[in-house]
Short mmCIF file of C-alpha atoms in Angstrom, two decimals:
data_model
loop_
_atom_site.label_atom_id
_atom_site.label_comp_id
_atom_site.label_asym_id
_atom_site.label_seq_id
_atom_site.Cartn_x
_atom_site.Cartn_y
_atom_site.Cartn_z
CA UNK V 15 0.00 0.00 0.00
CA UNK V 16 1.42 3.38 -0.97
CA UNK V 17 1.22 6.07 1.72
CA UNK V 18 0.12 8.56 -0.94
CA UNK V 19 -3.34 7.00 -0.91
CA UNK V 20 -5.79 8.68 1.47
CA UNK V 21 -7.41 7.09 4.50
CA UNK V 22 -11.09 6.68 3.64
CA UNK V 23 -13.72 7.45 6.30
CA UNK V 24 -17.26 6.08 6.01
CA UNK V 25 -19.90 6.89 8.64
CA UNK V 26 -23.39 5.39 8.46
CA UNK V 27 -26.31 3.91 10.44
CA UNK V 28 -26.86 0.65 8.54
CA UNK V 29 -24.23 -1.57 10.13
CA UNK V 30 -20.80 -2.67 9.00
CA UNK V 31 -21.99 -5.56 6.85
CA UNK V 32 -24.12 -5.74 3.72
CA UNK V 33 -23.87 -3.66 0.57
CA UNK V 34 -21.97 -0.68 1.97
CA UNK V 35 -19.52 -2.98 3.72
CA UNK V 36 -18.99 -4.61 0.35
CA UNK V 37 -18.07 -1.22 -1.07
CA UNK V 38 -15.66 -0.64 1.83
CA UNK V 39 -13.99 -3.99 1.20
CA UNK V 40 -13.76 -3.21 -2.52
CA UNK V 41 -11.94 0.06 -1.74
CA UNK V 42 -9.64 -1.78 0.66
CA UNK V 43 -8.79 -4.27 -2.10
CA UNK V 44 -7.84 -1.25 -4.22
CA UNK V 45 -5.22 -0.40 -1.58
CA UNK V 46 -7.06 2.25 0.46
CA UNK V 47 -7.14 2.02 4.25
CA UNK V 48 -10.81 2.31 5.24
CA UNK V 49 -12.39 3.27 8.56
CA UNK V 50 -16.09 2.27 8.69
CA UNK V 51 -17.90 3.72 11.70
CA UNK V 52 -21.50 3.17 12.84
CA UNK V 53 -23.43 6.31 13.72
CA UNK V 54 -24.46 7.04 17.28
CA UNK V 55 -27.06 4.60 18.60
CA UNK V 56 -26.68 2.05 15.78
CA UNK V 57 -25.01 -1.36 15.57
CA UNK V 58 -23.05 -1.25 18.83
CA UNK V 59 -22.33 2.47 18.87
CA UNK V 60 -23.46 4.07 22.14
CA UNK V 61 -26.17 6.66 22.60
CA UNK V 62 -29.54 7.24 20.94
CA UNK V 63 -29.94 7.48 17.18
CA UNK V 64 -31.58 10.75 16.16
CA UNK V 65 -31.27 11.01 12.39
CA UNK V 66 -29.15 13.88 11.08
CA UNK V 67 -29.00 15.81 14.37
CA UNK V 68 -25.69 14.48 15.80
CA UNK V 69 -23.77 13.85 12.60
CA UNK V 70 -21.80 17.10 12.51
CA UNK V 71 -20.65 16.86 16.12
CA UNK V 72 -19.81 13.16 15.92
CA UNK V 73 -18.23 13.45 12.49
CA UNK V 74 -15.96 16.32 13.54
CA UNK V 75 -14.77 14.25 16.52
CA UNK V 76 -14.09 11.31 14.20
CA UNK V 77 -12.00 13.38 11.80
CA UNK V 78 -9.94 14.83 14.65
CA UNK V 79 -9.36 11.32 16.01
CA UNK V 80 -8.37 9.79 12.67
CA UNK V 81 -5.61 12.33 12.13
CA UNK V 82 -4.03 11.39 15.49
CA UNK V 83 -3.76 7.67 14.74
CA UNK V 84 -0.43 5.98 13.95
CA UNK V 85 -1.93 4.32 10.87
CA UNK V 86 -3.14 7.63 9.37
CA UNK V 87 -1.70 8.06 5.86
CA UNK V 88 -1.58 11.86 5.85
CA UNK V 89 -4.80 12.66 3.95
CA UNK V 90 -8.48 11.82 4.41
CA UNK V 91 -11.14 11.09 1.82
CA UNK V 92 -14.78 10.49 2.69
CA UNK V 93 -17.01 8.06 0.82
CA UNK V 94 -20.51 6.69 0.83
CA UNK V 95 -24.05 6.68 -0.56
CA UNK V 96 -27.28 8.15 0.81
CA UNK V 97 -27.04 8.72 4.59
CA UNK V 98 -23.29 8.08 4.36
CA UNK V 99 -23.18 11.02 1.96
CA UNK V 100 -25.13 13.21 4.37
CA UNK V 101 -22.53 12.49 7.07
CA UNK V 102 -19.87 13.77 4.65
CA UNK V 103 -21.72 17.03 4.00
CA UNK V 104 -22.32 17.42 7.75
CA UNK V 105 -18.60 17.94 8.38
CA UNK V 106 -17.04 19.07 5.09
CA UNK V 107 -18.03 22.72 4.92
CA UNK V 108 -17.92 23.25 8.69
CA UNK V 109 -14.37 21.88 9.00
CA UNK V 110 -13.17 23.69 5.87
CA UNK V 111 -14.27 26.96 7.47
CA UNK V 112 -13.52 26.35 11.18
CA UNK V 113 -10.75 23.70 11.28
CA UNK V 114 -9.17 23.39 7.83
CA UNK V 115 -6.40 21.20 9.25
CA UNK V 116 -9.04 18.53 10.00
CA UNK V 117 -11.19 18.93 6.87
CA UNK V 118 -11.57 16.09 4.38
CA UNK V 119 -9.11 16.29 1.51
CA UNK V 120 -11.62 14.79 -0.96
CA UNK V 121 -15.27 13.69 -0.97
CA UNK V 122 -16.95 10.86 -2.88
CA UNK V 123 -20.68 11.57 -2.70
CA UNK V 124 -23.05 8.90 -3.97
CA UNK V 125 -26.83 9.48 -4.40
CA UNK V 126 -27.08 11.97 -1.55
CA UNK V 127 -27.74 15.55 -0.44
CA UNK V 128 -26.86 17.83 2.53
CA UNK V 129 -30.42 18.66 3.67
CA UNK V 130 -32.83 15.79 4.30
CA UNK V 131 -35.60 18.18 5.30
CA UNK V 132 -35.94 19.32 1.70
CA UNK V 133 -36.76 15.82 0.48
CA UNK V 134 -38.95 15.00 3.50
CA UNK V 135 -41.16 18.02 2.74
CA UNK V 136 -40.74 18.18 -1.03
CA UNK V 137 -42.24 21.51 -2.10
CA UNK V 138 -44.47 21.30 1.02
CA UNK V 139 -45.69 17.74 0.24
CA UNK V 140 -44.71 15.04 2.76
CA UNK V 141 -42.66 12.23 1.18
CA UNK V 142 -44.61 9.49 2.93
CA UNK V 143 -43.30 6.39 1.17
CA UNK V 144 -39.66 7.19 1.83
CA UNK V 145 -40.13 8.68 5.30
CA UNK V 146 -42.33 5.96 6.77
CA UNK V 147 -40.61 3.12 4.91
CA UNK V 148 -37.19 4.25 6.13
CA UNK V 149 -38.52 4.74 9.65
CA UNK V 150 -39.85 1.17 9.76
CA UNK V 151 -36.56 -0.18 8.41
CA UNK V 152 -34.40 1.76 10.90
CA UNK V 153 -36.68 0.91 13.82
CA UNK V 154 -36.26 -2.79 13.02
CA UNK V 155 -32.49 -2.39 12.64
CA UNK V 156 -32.12 -0.67 15.99
CA UNK V 157 -34.27 -3.31 17.70
CA UNK V 158 -32.47 -6.10 15.75
CA UNK V 159 -35.85 -7.38 14.56
CA UNK V 160 -34.13 -9.14 11.69
CA UNK V 161 -36.72 -11.52 10.21
CA UNK V 162 -39.34 -8.79 9.43
CA UNK V 163 -36.47 -6.55 8.28
CA UNK V 164 -35.22 -9.14 5.77
CA UNK V 165 -38.73 -10.07 4.61
CA UNK V 166 -39.57 -6.40 4.11
CA UNK V 167 -36.67 -6.10 1.67
CA UNK V 168 -38.04 -8.77 -0.69
CA UNK V 169 -41.84 -8.43 -0.52
CA UNK V 170 -44.49 -5.80 0.30
CA UNK V 171 -44.99 -5.30 4.02
CA UNK V 172 -48.67 -5.31 5.12
CA UNK V 173 -47.99 -3.16 8.20
CA UNK V 174 -46.26 -0.56 6.08
CA UNK V 175 -49.10 -0.59 3.55
CA UNK V 176 -51.61 0.03 6.36
CA UNK V 177 -49.37 2.79 7.68
CA UNK V 178 -49.47 4.50 4.29
CA UNK V 179 -53.26 4.53 4.45
CA UNK V 180 -53.46 5.89 8.01
CA UNK V 181 -54.79 9.32 8.94
CA UNK V 182 -53.73 11.37 10.74
CA UNK V 183 -50.14 11.11 9.53
CA UNK V 184 -48.84 11.17 13.11
CA UNK V 185 -50.29 7.67 13.61
CA UNK V 186 -48.44 6.16 10.64
CA UNK V 187 -45.45 5.00 12.69
CA UNK V 188 -47.71 3.40 15.28
CA UNK V 189 -49.34 1.28 12.57
CA UNK V 190 -46.13 0.45 10.67
CA UNK V 191 -43.90 -0.30 13.67
CA UNK V 192 -46.22 -0.81 16.64
CA UNK V 193 -44.70 2.15 18.51
CA UNK V 194 -44.09 5.87 18.35
CA UNK V 195 -40.76 6.65 16.69
CA UNK V 196 -39.41 9.95 17.93
CA UNK V 197 -37.84 11.15 14.70
CA UNK V 198 -40.92 10.35 12.60
CA UNK V 199 -43.01 12.39 15.04
CA UNK V 200 -40.54 15.26 14.64
CA UNK V 201 -40.74 15.03 10.86
CA UNK V 202 -44.53 15.16 10.54
CA UNK V 203 -44.88 17.89 13.19
CA UNK V 204 -42.32 20.26 11.63
CA UNK V 205 -43.83 21.14 8.25
CA UNK V 206 -41.91 24.35 7.66
CA UNK V 207 -38.33 23.98 6.47
CA UNK V 208 -37.64 27.29 8.17
CA UNK V 209 -38.25 25.65 11.56
CA UNK V 210 -35.13 25.47 13.72
CA UNK V 211 -35.53 21.69 13.81
CA UNK V 212 -34.68 21.55 10.09
CA UNK V 213 -32.29 24.49 9.75
CA UNK V 214 -29.89 23.10 12.39
CA UNK V 215 -29.46 19.88 10.39
CA UNK V 216 -29.20 21.46 6.95
CA UNK V 217 -25.66 21.82 5.56
CA UNK V 218 -26.55 23.45 2.26
CA UNK V 219 -25.34 26.90 3.37
CA UNK V 220 -21.84 25.60 4.15
CA UNK V 221 -21.49 23.75 0.85
CA UNK V 222 -19.65 26.60 -0.96
CA UNK V 223 -16.99 26.49 1.80
CA UNK V 224 -15.84 23.08 0.57
CA UNK V 225 -12.59 23.50 -1.38
CA UNK V 226 -11.60 19.83 -1.56
CA UNK V 227 -12.11 17.94 -4.85
CA UNK V 228 -15.54 16.30 -5.09
CA UNK V 229 -16.74 13.28 -7.03
CA UNK V 230 -20.51 12.80 -7.40
CA UNK V 231 -22.54 9.94 -8.84
CA UNK V 232 -26.30 9.70 -9.12
CA UNK V 233 -29.05 8.26 -11.30
CA UNK V 234 -31.99 9.65 -13.24
CA UNK V 235 -34.33 7.64 -10.96
CA UNK V 236 -32.69 8.47 -7.62
CA UNK V 237 -34.69 10.02 -4.78
CA UNK V 238 -32.04 12.74 -4.23
CA UNK V 239 -31.37 13.64 -7.88
CA UNK V 240 -32.79 17.21 -8.03
CA UNK V 241 -30.93 18.31 -4.93
CA UNK V 242 -27.66 16.67 -5.93
CA UNK V 243 -27.85 18.46 -9.29
CA UNK V 244 -28.36 21.74 -7.39
CA UNK V 245 -25.38 20.96 -5.15
CA UNK V 246 -23.29 20.38 -8.27
CA UNK V 247 -24.44 23.76 -9.59
CA UNK V 248 -23.55 25.45 -6.26
CA UNK V 249 -20.00 24.14 -6.30
CA UNK V 250 -19.64 24.97 -9.98
CA UNK V 251 -20.78 28.55 -9.30
CA UNK V 252 -18.17 28.75 -6.53
CA UNK V 253 -15.49 27.86 -9.08
CA UNK V 254 -15.01 24.25 -7.97
CA UNK V 255 -17.01 22.06 -10.35
CA UNK V 256 -17.22 18.45 -9.13
CA UNK V 257 -16.73 15.42 -11.30
CA UNK V 258 -20.26 14.18 -12.00
CA UNK V 259 -21.71 10.92 -13.34
CA UNK V 260 -25.46 10.46 -13.94
CA UNK V 261 -26.58 7.05 -15.09
CA UNK V 262 -29.80 5.09 -15.79
CA UNK V 263 -30.06 4.02 -12.16
CA UNK V 264 -32.27 4.16 -9.10
CA UNK V 265 -31.17 4.69 -5.52
CA UNK V 266 -29.88 1.20 -4.78
CA UNK V 267 -28.97 -0.03 -8.25
CA UNK V 268 -26.09 -2.53 -8.10
CA UNK V 269 -24.74 -1.42 -11.47
CA UNK V 270 -24.33 2.08 -10.07
CA UNK V 271 -22.45 0.71 -7.05
CA UNK V 272 -19.89 -1.01 -9.25
CA UNK V 273 -19.39 2.15 -11.32
CA UNK V 274 -19.06 4.25 -8.18
CA UNK V 275 -16.26 2.08 -6.79
CA UNK V 276 -14.29 2.11 -10.03
CA UNK V 277 -14.68 5.84 -10.62
CA UNK V 278 -14.06 6.79 -6.96
CA UNK V 279 -10.83 4.78 -6.87
CA UNK V 280 -9.64 6.36 -10.13
CA UNK V 281 -10.63 9.84 -8.90
CA UNK V 282 -8.71 9.43 -5.63
CA UNK V 283 -5.63 7.96 -7.29
CA UNK V 284 -5.58 10.83 -9.76
CA UNK V 285 -5.69 13.45 -7.00
CA UNK V 286 -3.44 11.81 -4.41
CA UNK V 287 -1.12 9.38 -6.18
CA UNK V 288 -0.63 10.94 -9.60
CA UNK V 289 -2.75 8.31 -11.30
CA UNK V 290 -3.99 8.76 -14.87
CA UNK V 291 -7.10 10.87 -15.37
CA UNK V 292 -9.93 8.51 -16.17
CA UNK V 293 -12.25 11.05 -17.77
CA UNK V 294 -12.19 13.16 -20.89
CA UNK V 295 -14.81 15.57 -19.50
CA UNK V 296 -16.05 16.62 -16.04
CA UNK V 297 -19.61 15.33 -16.66
CA UNK V 298 -20.64 11.90 -17.90
CA UNK V 299 -24.38 11.45 -18.43
CA UNK V 300 -26.58 8.71 -19.87
CA UNK V 301 -29.23 9.85 -22.33
CA UNK V 302 -32.33 7.74 -21.82
CA UNK V 303 -34.40 6.93 -24.87
CA UNK V 304 -31.29 7.07 -27.04
CA UNK V 305 -29.55 4.74 -24.53
CA UNK V 306 -26.21 6.53 -24.99
CA UNK V 307 -23.49 7.83 -22.69
CA UNK V 308 -22.17 11.35 -23.31
CA UNK V 309 -19.06 13.09 -22.01
CA UNK V 310 -20.03 16.73 -21.46
CA UNK V 311 -18.22 19.90 -20.37
CA UNK V 312 -21.02 20.89 -17.98
CA UNK V 313 -24.53 20.17 -16.79
CA UNK V 314 -26.85 21.16 -18.34
CA UNK V 315 -24.88 20.70 -21.55
CA UNK V 316 -24.14 23.62 -23.86
CA UNK V 317 -26.66 24.14 -26.61
CA UNK V 318 -29.84 23.92 -24.54
CA UNK V 319 -32.64 26.25 -25.63
CA UNK V 320 -35.91 26.78 -23.79
CA UNK V 321 -39.42 26.63 -25.12
CA UNK V 322 -42.89 26.36 -23.59
CA UNK V 323 -45.37 23.70 -24.70
CA UNK V 324 -48.84 24.83 -23.70
CA UNK V 325 -51.77 22.80 -22.39
CA UNK V 326 -54.95 23.29 -24.44
CA UNK V 327 -58.53 22.64 -23.36
CA UNK V 328 -58.84 20.07 -26.15
CA UNK V 329 -56.10 17.95 -24.56
CA UNK V 330 -53.55 19.16 -27.08
CA UNK V 331 -49.92 19.90 -26.09
CA UNK V 332 -48.38 22.46 -28.42
CA UNK V 333 -46.12 25.56 -28.44
CA UNK V 334 -49.05 27.71 -29.62
CA UNK V 335 -50.83 29.75 -26.95
CA UNK V 336 -54.19 28.25 -25.91
CA UNK V 337 -57.35 30.11 -26.89
CA UNK V 338 -59.28 29.71 -23.64
CA UNK V 339 -61.26 27.27 -21.57
CA UNK V 340 -60.89 25.40 -18.29
CA UNK V 341 -60.16 21.71 -17.61
CA UNK V 342 -61.58 20.37 -14.35
CA UNK V 343 -61.29 17.13 -12.40
CA UNK V 344 -62.22 15.90 -8.91
CA UNK V 345 -59.63 14.78 -6.40
CA UNK V 346 -60.90 12.48 -3.66
CA UNK V 347 -58.45 11.94 -0.76
CA UNK V 348 -60.42 8.83 0.23
CA UNK V 349 -59.42 7.35 -3.15
CA UNK V 350 -56.13 9.18 -3.67
CA UNK V 351 -54.48 9.30 -7.07
CA UNK V 352 -51.90 6.49 -6.84
CA UNK V 353 -48.20 6.73 -7.43
CA UNK V 354 -47.06 4.94 -10.55
CA UNK V 355 -43.35 4.22 -10.26
CA UNK V 356 -41.15 7.20 -9.57
CA UNK V 357 -37.96 7.52 -7.53
CA UNK V 358 -38.13 5.30 -4.45
CA UNK V 359 -36.19 3.41 -1.79
CA UNK V 360 -38.08 0.32 -2.90
CA UNK V 361 -36.25 -2.25 -5.06
CA UNK V 362 -38.31 -1.53 -8.20
CA UNK V 363 -37.09 1.74 -9.71
CA UNK V 364 -37.14 3.31 -13.15
CA UNK V 365 -39.72 4.26 -15.79
CA UNK V 366 -43.24 2.84 -15.51
CA UNK V 367 -46.05 2.46 -18.04
CA UNK V 368 -48.76 5.06 -17.33
CA UNK V 369 -51.28 3.87 -19.94
CA UNK V 370 -53.78 2.53 -17.38
CA UNK V 371 -53.07 5.38 -14.96
CA UNK V 372 -54.06 7.98 -17.55
CA UNK V 373 -57.54 6.44 -17.75
CA UNK V 374 -58.36 7.64 -14.23
CA UNK V 375 -60.81 10.53 -14.01
CA UNK V 376 -58.54 12.39 -11.57
CA UNK V 377 -55.65 12.47 -14.07
CA UNK V 378 -55.87 14.87 -17.02
CA UNK V 379 -53.64 14.38 -20.04
CA UNK V 380 -52.29 16.71 -22.70
CA UNK V 381 -50.55 15.12 -25.66
CA UNK V 382 -48.39 16.40 -28.51
CA UNK V 383 -48.41 15.24 -32.11
CA UNK V 384 -46.09 12.42 -33.28
CA UNK V 385 -42.60 13.84 -33.65
CA UNK V 386 -41.13 14.11 -37.13
CA UNK V 387 -37.64 13.54 -35.73
CA UNK V 388 -35.94 12.87 -32.39
CA UNK V 389 -36.13 15.55 -29.69
CA UNK V 390 -33.90 15.59 -26.58
CA UNK V 391 -34.81 17.28 -23.30
CA UNK V 392 -31.73 18.05 -21.17
CA UNK V 393 -32.11 19.83 -17.85
CA UNK V 394 -34.92 20.63 -15.45
CA UNK V 395 -38.37 21.17 -16.96
CA UNK V 396 -40.65 23.58 -15.14
CA UNK V 397 -44.45 23.41 -15.33
CA UNK V 398 -46.46 26.58 -14.82
CA UNK V 399 -50.08 25.67 -14.19
CA UNK V 400 -52.94 28.14 -13.88
CA UNK V 401 -54.69 26.36 -11.02
CA UNK V 402 -57.77 26.81 -8.84
CA UNK V 403 -59.16 24.52 -6.13
CA UNK V 404 -62.46 24.39 -4.27
CA UNK V 405 -60.55 23.56 -1.04
CA UNK V 406 -58.11 25.65 1.01
CA UNK V 407 -55.19 23.32 0.20
CA UNK V 408 -54.35 21.22 -2.86
CA UNK V 409 -51.42 19.50 -4.54
CA UNK V 410 -50.37 20.01 -8.15
CA UNK V 411 -48.54 16.95 -9.50
CA UNK V 412 -47.16 17.13 -13.05
CA UNK V 413 -45.55 14.32 -15.01
CA UNK V 414 -43.95 14.20 -18.47
CA UNK V 415 -44.25 10.91 -20.34
CA UNK V 416 -42.90 9.46 -23.58
CA UNK V 417 -45.74 7.93 -25.60
CA UNK V 418 -44.32 5.12 -27.69
CA UNK V 419 -45.85 4.10 -31.03
CA UNK V 420 -46.83 0.74 -29.47
CA UNK V 421 -49.02 2.50 -26.88
CA UNK V 422 -46.71 2.47 -23.88
CA UNK V 423 -46.73 5.71 -21.89
CA UNK V 424 -43.40 5.76 -20.08
CA UNK V 425 -42.40 8.10 -17.25
CA UNK V 426 -39.73 10.68 -18.05
CA UNK V 427 -39.90 13.01 -15.04
CA UNK V 428 -42.35 14.57 -12.60
CA UNK V 429 -42.74 16.92 -9.64
CA UNK V 430 -45.19 18.13 -7.02
CA UNK V 431 -46.08 21.34 -5.21
CA UNK V 432 -48.57 21.87 -2.41
CA UNK V 433 -50.49 25.13 -2.07
CA UNK V 434 -52.31 26.13 1.11
CA UNK V 435 -51.66 24.68 4.55
CA UNK V 436 -48.89 24.97 7.10
CA UNK V 437 -45.93 23.79 5.01
CA UNK V 438 -46.77 26.09 2.09
CA UNK V 439 -47.32 29.18 4.25
CA UNK V 440 -45.48 32.16 2.82
CA UNK V 441 -44.65 30.42 -0.45
CA UNK V 442 -48.07 30.31 -2.13
CA UNK V 443 -48.35 32.21 -5.42
CA UNK V 444 -50.99 34.95 -5.22
CA UNK V 445 -54.47 34.26 -6.53
CA UNK V 446 -55.97 36.51 -9.16
CA UNK V 447 -59.47 37.96 -9.04
CA UNK V 448 -60.72 34.77 -10.70
CA UNK V 449 -59.10 32.62 -8.01
CA UNK V 450 -56.50 31.11 -10.33
CA UNK V 451 -52.84 30.98 -9.27
CA UNK V 452 -49.79 30.37 -11.42
CA UNK V 453 -48.31 27.34 -9.68
CA UNK V 454 -44.71 26.68 -10.70
CA UNK V 455 -43.66 23.03 -10.36
CA UNK V 456 -40.01 22.16 -10.92
CA UNK V 457 -39.83 18.63 -12.32
CA UNK V 458 -37.17 15.94 -12.00
CA UNK V 459 -34.02 16.66 -14.05
CA UNK V 460 -33.93 14.63 -17.27
CA UNK V 461 -31.70 13.77 -20.20
CA UNK V 462 -34.10 11.98 -22.51
CA UNK V 463 -34.58 11.53 -26.23
CA UNK V 464 -38.12 11.28 -27.57
CA UNK V 465 -37.72 9.26 -30.76
CA UNK V 466 -39.25 9.98 -34.14
CA UNK V 467 -42.91 8.95 -34.12
CA UNK V 468 -43.10 9.28 -30.31
CA UNK V 469 -45.30 11.86 -28.60
CA UNK V 470 -44.67 14.10 -25.60
CA UNK V 471 -47.39 13.76 -22.96
CA UNK V 472 -48.05 15.84 -19.84
CA UNK V 473 -50.23 14.66 -16.96
CA UNK V 474 -51.71 16.93 -14.30
CA UNK V 475 -53.24 15.48 -11.13
CA UNK V 476 -53.35 16.21 -7.42
CA UNK V 477 -51.36 13.42 -5.87
CA UNK V 478 -49.14 10.35 -6.10
CA UNK V 479 -49.98 8.26 -3.03
CA UNK V 480 -48.15 6.85 -1.09
CA UNK V 481 -45.05 8.44 -2.62
CA UNK V 482 -46.49 11.66 -1.22
CA UNK V 483 -49.03 11.85 1.58
CA UNK V 484 -52.55 12.58 0.39
CA UNK V 485 -53.77 16.15 0.82
CA UNK V 486 -56.94 16.12 2.98
CA UNK V 487 -57.85 19.53 1.54
CA UNK V 488 -58.47 21.34 4.81
CA UNK V 489 -55.12 23.07 5.16
CA UNK V 490 -54.93 21.83 8.77
CA UNK V 491 -51.58 20.69 10.25
CA UNK V 492 -50.50 17.52 8.46
CA UNK V 493 -49.70 15.62 11.65
CA UNK V 494 -53.23 15.85 13.01
CA UNK V 495 -55.52 16.37 9.98
CA UNK V 496 -57.93 13.42 9.78
CA UNK V 497 -61.06 14.71 8.02
CA UNK V 498 -60.94 14.52 4.22
CA UNK V 499 -62.58 16.80 1.67
CA UNK V 500 -63.19 16.17 -2.02
CA UNK V 501 -61.86 18.95 -4.19
CA UNK V 502 -62.77 20.23 -7.62
CA UNK V 503 -59.54 21.28 -9.31
CA UNK V 504 -59.39 23.52 -12.39
CA UNK V 505 -56.66 24.25 -14.93
CA UNK V 506 -56.70 27.53 -16.84
CA UNK V 507 -56.18 27.69 -20.59
CA UNK V 508 -56.73 31.44 -20.86
CA UNK V 509 -54.25 33.30 -23.12
CA UNK V 510 -53.81 35.71 -20.20
CA UNK V 511 -53.02 32.86 -17.77
CA UNK V 512 -51.89 29.91 -19.88
CA UNK V 513 -50.71 26.60 -18.47
CA UNK V 514 -47.65 24.91 -19.93
CA UNK V 515 -44.33 23.18 -19.44
CA UNK V 516 -40.98 24.79 -20.15
CA UNK V 517 -38.83 22.14 -21.86
CA UNK V 518 -35.04 22.62 -22.11
CA UNK V 519 -34.32 21.25 -25.59
CA UNK V 520 -30.81 20.12 -26.51
CA UNK V 521 -29.39 20.09 -29.98
CA UNK V 522 -26.86 17.27 -30.11
CA UNK V 523 -23.61 18.64 -31.67
#
């Protein structure tokens, strides 16, 4: 082992065996010394596990300790996916600013972000499937309830399914785990991301302080993708663009794990041991639809031009301005619009066929004409929907699909925004005299080619349950709201307040 290679630190709550341990062993086989530490209150580590809250304090202590050990190689790199990435962000900017002598010398950040509040309350909508599913999993890990834990990884869990259907939300953990789980109670009772509970565990503000080289890898179907893309943009704006790979993967895709190990090892050797540069460009991205990898100078790639495709009352999707009309549908929280695929912690990830979903009466569809030639969308689409609801609070969920000539309607990207209620307070767009608001919904970042003969489709609905908690309609606090209210939702097609989707179109050089 050459002493030029950095000591790698991994901190996480999932134990020191399993998939992440396999990654640690793979790095060790590459010649890196690896320290793998369990977070407070997990897998033999003392104390009580309170997600996110203690990671900065404990991580700082770990980095100080590592640098005093006789086996320390002189530099530190951090590594890990998901929560193990959050623990990296928890210390990196703080140490770079306050104790640069103890700061990581490089970071390898896999499918992660520095602020878990932002995904828990995604544009004011509670991410129920991830939050409650993760809570059940961690509760079983901490209690070493291994048989249900293992079974839950390979088949649907009936307790979790009942928890998803439970109102009020504050009772979901009781149904899914049989007990109150303190962090889940904190999550559902702190709807505003401006609450001190969330701001003290967010490390987004310190991100520009990181001066160490950064490697990032993510997937188009990962739960953290939009935020990781924003983090990449933040570092790029600060003059320190990370190395970025975006592939056709979900959160726990094994193919991504293998790529991450190979690229992380090459990245660290290049920076610390004078190894050969393994990349011809700082960004490597997979273009879905075309099924091609591209080496790019930046993300989004150069050559992207914007254009709005408008929603017409006839169901047409076209760049022309609409000529008027209103589309209405009824959202019933007692029969919530279901989630069809989408980014998830569950094993099944990736595009799903929406053909049957689009037949629901609470999903409205706007469809373009068959394309004369291929069209690529590269970046973050934004929907702007003229929207009015009969209830004080409502969700606007927008999805772009690729309609294949054989009838499949495959997910490309989507997004949600809640208006009204506690979480949305202070962020709601103003209503006009007619009651309509222009609701901007930022969708999942995409790099997708719609082939010749395919059609672009846009869905608008008011939910994706249980991916997001249903909106009862009342605007009452989410933790305690139990009564449900049917809502009539309306979409404006007025030329003065048109609805549409801004698509970043890329012309392939």
